Short mmCIF file of C-alpha atoms in Angstrom, two decimals:
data_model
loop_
_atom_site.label_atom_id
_atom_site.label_comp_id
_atom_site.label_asym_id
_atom_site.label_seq_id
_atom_site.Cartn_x
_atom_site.Cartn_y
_atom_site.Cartn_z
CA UNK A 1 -1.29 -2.40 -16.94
CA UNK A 2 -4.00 -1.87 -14.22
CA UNK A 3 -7.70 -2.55 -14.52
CA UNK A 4 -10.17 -1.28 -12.29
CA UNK A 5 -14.07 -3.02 -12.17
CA UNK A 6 -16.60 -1.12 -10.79
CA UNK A 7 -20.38 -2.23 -10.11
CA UNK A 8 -21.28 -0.76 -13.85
CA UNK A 9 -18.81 -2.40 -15.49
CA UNK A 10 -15.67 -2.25 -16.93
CA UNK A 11 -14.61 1.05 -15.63
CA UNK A 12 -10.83 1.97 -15.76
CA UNK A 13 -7.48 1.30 -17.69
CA UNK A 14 -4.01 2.09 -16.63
CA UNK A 15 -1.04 1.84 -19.48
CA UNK A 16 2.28 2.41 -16.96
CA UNK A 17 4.41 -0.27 -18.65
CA UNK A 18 7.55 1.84 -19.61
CA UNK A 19 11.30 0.71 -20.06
CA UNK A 20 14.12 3.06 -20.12
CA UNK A 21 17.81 3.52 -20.95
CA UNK A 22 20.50 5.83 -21.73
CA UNK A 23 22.50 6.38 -24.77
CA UNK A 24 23.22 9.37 -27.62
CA UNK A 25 21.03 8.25 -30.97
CA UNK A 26 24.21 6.56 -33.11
CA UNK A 27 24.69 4.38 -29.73
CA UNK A 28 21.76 2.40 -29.98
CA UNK A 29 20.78 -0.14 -32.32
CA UNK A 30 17.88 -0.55 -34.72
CA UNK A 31 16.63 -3.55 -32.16
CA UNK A 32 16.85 -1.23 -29.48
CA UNK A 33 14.13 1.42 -30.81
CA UNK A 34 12.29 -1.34 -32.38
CA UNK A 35 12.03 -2.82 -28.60
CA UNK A 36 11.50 0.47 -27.38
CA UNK A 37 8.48 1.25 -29.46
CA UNK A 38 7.21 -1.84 -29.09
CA UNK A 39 6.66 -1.75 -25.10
CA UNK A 40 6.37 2.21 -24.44
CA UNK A 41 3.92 2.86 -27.47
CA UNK A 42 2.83 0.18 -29.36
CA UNK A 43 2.16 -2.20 -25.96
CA UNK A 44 -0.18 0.96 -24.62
CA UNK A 45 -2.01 0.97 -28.10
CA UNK A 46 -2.78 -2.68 -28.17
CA UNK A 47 -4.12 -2.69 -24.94
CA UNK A 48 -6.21 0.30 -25.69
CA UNK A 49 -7.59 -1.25 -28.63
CA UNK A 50 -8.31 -4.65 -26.43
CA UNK A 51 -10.37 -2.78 -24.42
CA UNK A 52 -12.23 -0.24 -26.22
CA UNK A 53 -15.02 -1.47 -26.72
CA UNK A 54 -15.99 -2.15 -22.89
CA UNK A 55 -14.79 1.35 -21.55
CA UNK A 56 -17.06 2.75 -24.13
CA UNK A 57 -19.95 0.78 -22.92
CA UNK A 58 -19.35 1.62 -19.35
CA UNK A 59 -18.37 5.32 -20.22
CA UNK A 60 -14.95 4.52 -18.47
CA UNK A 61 -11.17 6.38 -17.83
CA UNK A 62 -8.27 5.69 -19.80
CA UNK A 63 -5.09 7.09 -18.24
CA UNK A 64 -1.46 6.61 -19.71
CA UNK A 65 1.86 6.98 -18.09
CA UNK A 66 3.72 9.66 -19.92
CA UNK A 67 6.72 12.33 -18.72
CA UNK A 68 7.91 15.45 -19.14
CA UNK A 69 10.71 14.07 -20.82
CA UNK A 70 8.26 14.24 -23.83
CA UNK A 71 9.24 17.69 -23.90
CA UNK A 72 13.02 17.39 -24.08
CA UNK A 73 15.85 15.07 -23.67
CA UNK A 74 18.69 15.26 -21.99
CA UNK A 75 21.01 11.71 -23.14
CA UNK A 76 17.64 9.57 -23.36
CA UNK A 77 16.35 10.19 -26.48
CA UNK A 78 14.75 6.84 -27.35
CA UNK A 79 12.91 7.05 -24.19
CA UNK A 80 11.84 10.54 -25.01
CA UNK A 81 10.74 9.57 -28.58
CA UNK A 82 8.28 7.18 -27.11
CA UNK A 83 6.88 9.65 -24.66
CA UNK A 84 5.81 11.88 -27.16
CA UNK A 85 4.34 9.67 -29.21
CA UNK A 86 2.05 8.55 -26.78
CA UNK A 87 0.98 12.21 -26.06
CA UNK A 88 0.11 12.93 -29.80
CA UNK A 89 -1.76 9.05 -29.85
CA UNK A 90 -3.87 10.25 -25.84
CA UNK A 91 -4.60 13.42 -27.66
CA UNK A 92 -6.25 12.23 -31.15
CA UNK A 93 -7.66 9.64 -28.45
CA UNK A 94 -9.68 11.99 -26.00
CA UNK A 95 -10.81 14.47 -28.54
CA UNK A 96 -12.33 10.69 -30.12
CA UNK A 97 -13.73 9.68 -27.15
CA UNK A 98 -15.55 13.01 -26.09
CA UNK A 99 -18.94 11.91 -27.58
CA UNK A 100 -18.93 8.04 -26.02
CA UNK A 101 -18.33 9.52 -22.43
CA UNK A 102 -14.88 8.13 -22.15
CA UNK A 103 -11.91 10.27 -20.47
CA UNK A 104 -8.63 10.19 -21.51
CA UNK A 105 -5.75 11.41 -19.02
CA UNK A 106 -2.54 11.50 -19.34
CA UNK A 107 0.69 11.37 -16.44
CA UNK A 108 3.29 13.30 -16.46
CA UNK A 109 5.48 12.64 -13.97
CA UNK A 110 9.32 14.34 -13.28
CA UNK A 111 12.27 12.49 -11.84
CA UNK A 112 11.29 9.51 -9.96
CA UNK A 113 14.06 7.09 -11.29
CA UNK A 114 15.03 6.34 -7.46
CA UNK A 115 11.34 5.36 -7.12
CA UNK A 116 10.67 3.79 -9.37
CA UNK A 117 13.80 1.96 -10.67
CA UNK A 118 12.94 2.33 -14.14
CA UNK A 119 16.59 3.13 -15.09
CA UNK A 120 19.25 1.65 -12.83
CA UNK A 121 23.11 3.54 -12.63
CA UNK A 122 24.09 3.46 -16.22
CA UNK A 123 28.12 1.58 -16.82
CA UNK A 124 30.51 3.64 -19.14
CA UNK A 125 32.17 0.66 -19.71
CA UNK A 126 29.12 -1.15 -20.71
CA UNK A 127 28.16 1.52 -23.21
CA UNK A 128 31.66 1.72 -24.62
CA UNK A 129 31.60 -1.92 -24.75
CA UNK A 130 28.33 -1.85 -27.18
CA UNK A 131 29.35 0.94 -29.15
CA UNK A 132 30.10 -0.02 -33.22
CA UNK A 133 33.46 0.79 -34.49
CA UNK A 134 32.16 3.79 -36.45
CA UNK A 135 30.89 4.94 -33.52
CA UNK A 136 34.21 4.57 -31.48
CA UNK A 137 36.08 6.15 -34.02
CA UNK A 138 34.10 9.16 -33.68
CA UNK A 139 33.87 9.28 -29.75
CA UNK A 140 36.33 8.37 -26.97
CA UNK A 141 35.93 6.50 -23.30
CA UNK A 142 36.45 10.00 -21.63
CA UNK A 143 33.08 11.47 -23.17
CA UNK A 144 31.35 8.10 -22.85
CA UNK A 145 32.54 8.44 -18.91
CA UNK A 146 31.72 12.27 -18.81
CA UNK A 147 28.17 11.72 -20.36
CA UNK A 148 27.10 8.39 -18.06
CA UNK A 149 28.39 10.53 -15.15
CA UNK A 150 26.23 13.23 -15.49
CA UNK A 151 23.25 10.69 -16.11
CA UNK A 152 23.66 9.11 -12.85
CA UNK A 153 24.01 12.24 -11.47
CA UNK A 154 20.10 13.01 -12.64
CA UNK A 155 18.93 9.86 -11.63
CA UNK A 156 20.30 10.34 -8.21
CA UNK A 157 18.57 13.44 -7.76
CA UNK A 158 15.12 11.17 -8.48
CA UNK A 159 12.49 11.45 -5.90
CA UNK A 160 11.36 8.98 -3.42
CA UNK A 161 7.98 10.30 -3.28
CA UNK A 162 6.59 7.88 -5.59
CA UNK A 163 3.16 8.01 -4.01
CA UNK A 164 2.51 11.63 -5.65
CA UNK A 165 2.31 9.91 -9.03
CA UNK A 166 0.08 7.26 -7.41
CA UNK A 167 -1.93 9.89 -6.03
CA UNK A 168 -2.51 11.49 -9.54
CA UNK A 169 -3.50 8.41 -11.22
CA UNK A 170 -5.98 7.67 -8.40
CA UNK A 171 -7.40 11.06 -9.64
CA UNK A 172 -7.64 10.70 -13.13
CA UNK A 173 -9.68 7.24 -12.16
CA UNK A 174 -12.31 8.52 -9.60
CA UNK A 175 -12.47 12.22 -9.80
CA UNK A 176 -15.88 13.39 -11.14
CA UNK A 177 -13.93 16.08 -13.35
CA UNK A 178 -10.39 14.73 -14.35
CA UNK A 179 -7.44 16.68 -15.67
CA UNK A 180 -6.55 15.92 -18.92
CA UNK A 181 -2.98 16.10 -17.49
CA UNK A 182 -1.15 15.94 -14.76
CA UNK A 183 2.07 16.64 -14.01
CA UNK A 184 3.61 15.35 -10.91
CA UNK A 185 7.17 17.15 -11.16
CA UNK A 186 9.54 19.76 -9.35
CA UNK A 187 8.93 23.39 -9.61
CA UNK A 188 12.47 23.57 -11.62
CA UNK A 189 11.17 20.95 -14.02
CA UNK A 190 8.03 22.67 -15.09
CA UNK A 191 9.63 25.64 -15.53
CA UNK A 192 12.08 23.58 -18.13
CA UNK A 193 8.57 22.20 -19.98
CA UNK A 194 7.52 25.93 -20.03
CA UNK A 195 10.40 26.70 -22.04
CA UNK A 196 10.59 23.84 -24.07
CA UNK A 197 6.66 24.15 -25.04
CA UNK A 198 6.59 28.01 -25.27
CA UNK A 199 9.70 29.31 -26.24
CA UNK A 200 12.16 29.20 -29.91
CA UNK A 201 13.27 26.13 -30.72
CA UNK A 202 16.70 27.95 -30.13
CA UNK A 203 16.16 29.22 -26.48
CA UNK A 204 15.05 25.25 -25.83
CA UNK A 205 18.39 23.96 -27.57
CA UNK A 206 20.71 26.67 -25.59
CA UNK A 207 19.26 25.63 -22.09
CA UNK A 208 19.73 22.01 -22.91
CA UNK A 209 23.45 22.64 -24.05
CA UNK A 210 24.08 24.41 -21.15
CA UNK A 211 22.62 21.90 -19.47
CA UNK A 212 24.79 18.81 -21.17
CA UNK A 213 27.77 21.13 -20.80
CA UNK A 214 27.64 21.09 -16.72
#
């Protein structure tokens, strides 16, 4: 959460509080979304809702930390679930806001897990560990171990760069015309949102198999 005064007021609100982790959906527990949901989406709403009433006094910015893993998921699901619920809430929320003079923007940033540290190295052993006994019965340590490696192997390819993101949010706070989005990502990742936003449902599932497959 970042709030930003100006001499007019209450001027600008920041939701970036996100947690992350890694896991297929019959490896997490019920707690685990609930938690989830709680901090990515429900945390950004009740601050929101706190504030409301002064950025539409002051004609402020509202700007929420989203990613283009809204688009798709490849092992993070629960994170992904969160992300695109806070899409459909920005979008409902700056088509609302239009006729008080408030802005709504959203981030959407790529890899930046070295950056940021959102999700550290993720422990096969740890996940196998955690699993239920239905859930071991149906997978094995080998494709627990083949599945965190190839997560590590994305986060490892995060960027450093974090100050791009910064950059954008700076943006959607003081430009005089701000984006409704921004995405702050590789040219390899937006061309994976293009075909997960534009194209069949079954062109988006055979690039992410292929994908999971490597």
């Amino acid at each position: 959460l970042l709030k930003y005064f100006s001499p007019l007021g209450f001027w600008g609100l920041v939701n970036n509080a996100g947690i992350s982790t890694f896991g297929e959906t019959g490896w997490l527990s019920m707690e685990k979304y609930e938690k989830f949901a709680d901090v990515n989406l429900l945390g950004s709403i009740r601050t929101t809702l706190a504030f409301l009433p002064l950025l539409r006094k002051y004609k402020g910015r509202i700007v929420f930390m989203s990613s283009i893993i809204a688009y798709f998921t490849l092992g993070n699901g629960i994170y992904s679930m969160t992300k695109a619920a806070i899409e459909k809430f920005c979008d409902a929320l700056r088509l609302e806001m239009k006729k008080f003079g408030v802005q709504v923007c959203i981030i959407q940033p790529g890899n930046y897990a070295r950056s940021t540290k959102i999700q550290p190295p993720v422990s096969a052993e740890e996940i196998w560990n955690e699993l239920s006994e239905e859930e071991k019965a149906v997978y094995n340590k080998e494709y627990v171990q083949e599945r965190a490696d190839f997560f590590n192997n994305i986060l490892s390819k995060g960027s450093m760069n974090g100050n791009e993101v910064v950059d954008a949010m700076v943006d959607a706070l003081m430009s005089p015309a701000p984006k409704a989005r921004y995405m702050v990502a590789k040219l390899k990742e937006k061309a994976l949102v293009f075909v997960c936003a534009l194209f069949p449902t079954v062109v988006m599932d055979s690039v992410l198999s292929y994908a999971l497959s490597k």
